Amino acid sequence: MYVPETDDLRLRVLRYKHDHPLLGHFGQNHTLELIRHEYTWPGIRTYVKDYVKSCTACARAKTPCHRPYGMLKQLPVPDRPWNSISMDFIEQLPSSSGFTAILVVIDRLSKQAIFIPTHDTITSTTSYRSRRRTRVRDHRDPQLKVRPTSTSMPTPLPS
């Protein structure tokens, strides 16, 4: 039987076949098979796939199929200010005085932050020079530099 796309009929069929207490919460293939026995409509496979993926009951009941996550290693507590810094970029900003990004340098002990205007196309060398030109130059070179793991800079920062 063809199910038209009116009055959420397709959604009601899918809920009946997937969420029913006696039939309920099978995977994509089994739900698709149950529906195809009696109903059809264009794009039925993607409709069922999207619905089953968004089903919260299925997500809660599904067991993880990956190895357990490892233990996190805590960073050492810095012994003096500006001995350990954290750096990150705020990118794709509207242009202001020719700058389109901000390099954020944070002291991990005092939480003092320095915001350095820069460009989206910055390299590690340019980042180092920008840091040296600003207030970071007033402090010693840090022992530890922490950056997020998903960074756009291809090379590590020079010391």
PDB file of N, CA and C in Angstrom, residues 82 86 88-90 93 99 101-107 111-118 130-131 133-136:
ATOM      1  N   TRP A  82      53.293  32.275  34.142  1.00  0.00           N
ATOM      2  CA  TRP A  82      53.813  32.269  32.782  1.00  0.00           C
ATOM      3  C   TRP A  82      54.870  31.189  32.547  1.00  0.00           C
ATOM      4  N   SER A  86      48.623  28.225  27.766  1.00  0.00           N
ATOM      5  CA  SER A  86      47.699  27.548  26.866  1.00  0.00           C
ATOM      6  C   SER A  86      47.381  28.516  25.742  1.00  0.00           C
ATOM      7  N   ASP A  88      45.167  29.174  21.932  1.00  0.00           N
ATOM      8  CA  ASP A  88      44.119  28.756  21.022  1.00  0.00           C
ATOM      9  C   ASP A  88      43.805  29.922  20.096  1.00  0.00           C
ATOM     10  N   PHE A  89      43.107  29.621  19.013  1.00  0.00           N
ATOM     11  CA  PHE A  89      42.726  30.646  18.043  1.00  0.00           C
ATOM     12  C   PHE A  89      41.213  30.802  18.016  1.00  0.00           C
ATOM     13  N   ILE A  90      40.770  32.036  17.864  1.00  0.00           N
ATOM     14  CA  ILE A  90      39.384  32.328  17.534  1.00  0.00           C
ATOM     15  C   ILE A  90      39.444  32.799  16.091  1.00  0.00           C
ATOM     16  N   LEU A  93      36.560  35.549  12.057  1.00  0.00           N
ATOM     17  CA  LEU A  93      35.857  36.719  12.574  1.00  0.00           C
ATOM     18  C   LEU A  93      35.708  37.748  11.460  1.00  0.00           C
ATOM     19  N   PHE A  99      42.511  42.468  10.585  1.00  0.00           N
ATOM     20  CA  PHE A  99      42.688  41.196  11.282  1.00  0.00           C
ATOM     21  C   PHE A  99      41.398  40.390  11.243  1.00  0.00           C
ATOM     22  N   ALA A 101      41.346  37.070  12.943  1.00  0.00           N
ATOM     23  CA  ALA A 101      41.440  36.027  13.965  1.00  0.00           C
ATOM     24  C   ALA A 101      42.093  36.610  15.211  1.00  0.00           C
ATOM     25  N   ILE A 102      41.992  35.882  16.308  1.00  0.00           N
ATOM     26  CA  ILE A 102      42.614  36.291  17.570  1.00  0.00           C
ATOM     27  C   ILE A 102      43.381  35.097  18.123  1.00  0.00           C
ATOM     28  N   LEU A 103      44.641  35.304  18.457  1.00  0.00           N
ATOM     29  CA  LEU A 103      45.442  34.303  19.159  1.00  0.00           C
ATOM     30  C   LEU A 103      45.263  34.572  20.648  1.00  0.00           C
ATOM     31  N   VAL A 104      44.736  33.595  21.380  1.00  0.00           N
ATOM     32  CA  VAL A 104      44.493  33.739  22.811  1.00  0.00           C
ATOM     33  C   VAL A 104      45.587  32.977  23.551  1.00  0.00           C
ATOM     34  N   VAL A 105      46.348  33.672  24.389  1.00  0.00           N
ATOM     35  CA  VAL A 105      47.414  33.074  25.180  1.00  0.00           C
ATOM     36  C   VAL A 105      47.005  33.215  26.646  1.00  0.00           C
ATOM     37  N   ILE A 106      46.924  32.101  27.371  1.00  0.00           N
ATOM     38  CA  ILE A 106      46.462  32.116  28.752  1.00  0.00           C
ATOM     39  C   ILE A 106      47.521  31.490  29.652  1.00  0.00           C
ATOM     40  N   ASP A 107      47.842  32.189  30.734  1.00  0.00           N
ATOM     41  CA  ASP A 107      48.719  31.638  31.757  1.00  0.00           C
ATOM     42  C   ASP A 107      47.908  30.643  32.567  1.00  0.00           C
ATOM     43  N   LYS A 111      45.617  32.435  35.239  1.00  0.00           N
ATOM     44  CA  LYS A 111      44.474  32.566  34.320  1.00  0.00           C
ATOM     45  C   LYS A 111      44.445  33.915  33.619  1.00  0.00           C
ATOM     46  N   GLN A 112      45.549  34.632  33.636  1.00  0.00           N
ATOM     47  CA  GLN A 112      45.650  35.893  32.903  1.00  0.00           C
ATOM     48  C   GLN A 112      45.683  35.578  31.413  1.00  0.00           C
ATOM     49  N   ALA A 113      44.952  36.371  30.626  1.00  0.00           N
ATOM     50  CA  ALA A 113      44.861  36.118  29.189  1.00  0.00           C
ATOM     51  C   ALA A 113      45.397  37.305  28.405  1.00  0.00           C
ATOM     52  N   ILE A 114      45.993  36.992  27.281  1.00  0.00           N
ATOM     53  CA  ILE A 114      46.453  38.010  26.337  1.00  0.00           C
ATOM     54  C   ILE A 114      45.806  37.678  25.001  1.00  0.00           C
ATOM     55  N   PHE A 115      45.176  38.671  24.383  1.00  0.00           N
ATOM     56  CA  PHE A 115      44.492  38.496  23.110  1.00  0.00           C
ATOM     57  C   PHE A 115      45.283  39.223  22.039  1.00  0.00           C
ATOM     58  N   ILE A 116      45.784  38.481  21.057  1.00  0.00           N
ATOM     59  CA  ILE A 116      46.642  39.030  20.017  1.00  0.00           C
ATOM     60  C   ILE A 116      45.895  38.990  18.691  1.00  0.00           C
ATOM     61  N   PRO A 117      45.607  40.154  18.080  1.00  0.00           N
ATOM     62  CA  PRO A 117      44.935  40.140  16.775  1.00  0.00           C
ATOM     63  C   PRO A 117      45.858  39.561  15.710  1.00  0.00           C
ATOM     64  N   THR A 118      45.296  38.736  14.838  1.00  0.00           N
ATOM     65  CA  THR A 118      46.090  38.090  13.797  1.00  0.00           C
ATOM     66  C   THR A 118      45.190  37.754  12.605  1.00  0.00           C
ATOM     67  N   SER A 130      54.311  36.986  16.743  1.00  0.00           N
ATOM     68  CA  SER A 130      53.234  37.784  17.321  1.00  0.00           C
ATOM     69  C   SER A 130      53.254  37.712  18.839  1.00  0.00           C
ATOM     70  N   ARG A 131      53.491  36.526  19.349  1.00  0.00           N
ATOM     71  CA  ARG A 131      53.546  36.338  20.800  1.00  0.00           C
ATOM     72  C   ARG A 131      54.708  37.104  21.402  1.00  0.00           C
ATOM     73  N   ARG A 133      56.056  39.829  20.232  1.00  0.00           N
ATOM     74  CA  ARG A 133      55.852  41.272  20.116  1.00  0.00           C
ATOM     75  C   ARG A 133      54.910  41.824  21.181  1.00  0.00           C
ATOM     76  N   THR A 134      54.100  41.011  21.765  1.00  0.00           N
ATOM     77  CA  THR A 134      53.097  41.489  22.718  1.00  0.00           C
ATOM     78  C   THR A 134      53.584  41.305  24.146  1.00  0.00           C
ATOM     79  N   ARG A 135      52.687  41.370  25.091  1.00  0.00           N
ATOM     80  CA  ARG A 135      53.038  41.325  26.506  1.00  0.00           C
ATOM     81  C   ARG A 135      53.671  40.016  26.931  1.00  0.00           C
ATOM     82  N   VAL A 136      53.565  38.987  26.126  1.00  0.00           N
ATOM     83  CA  VAL A 136      54.198  37.716  26.490  1.00  0.00           C
ATOM     84  C   VAL A 136      55.711  37.893  26.563  1.00  0.00           C
TER      85      VAL A 136
END
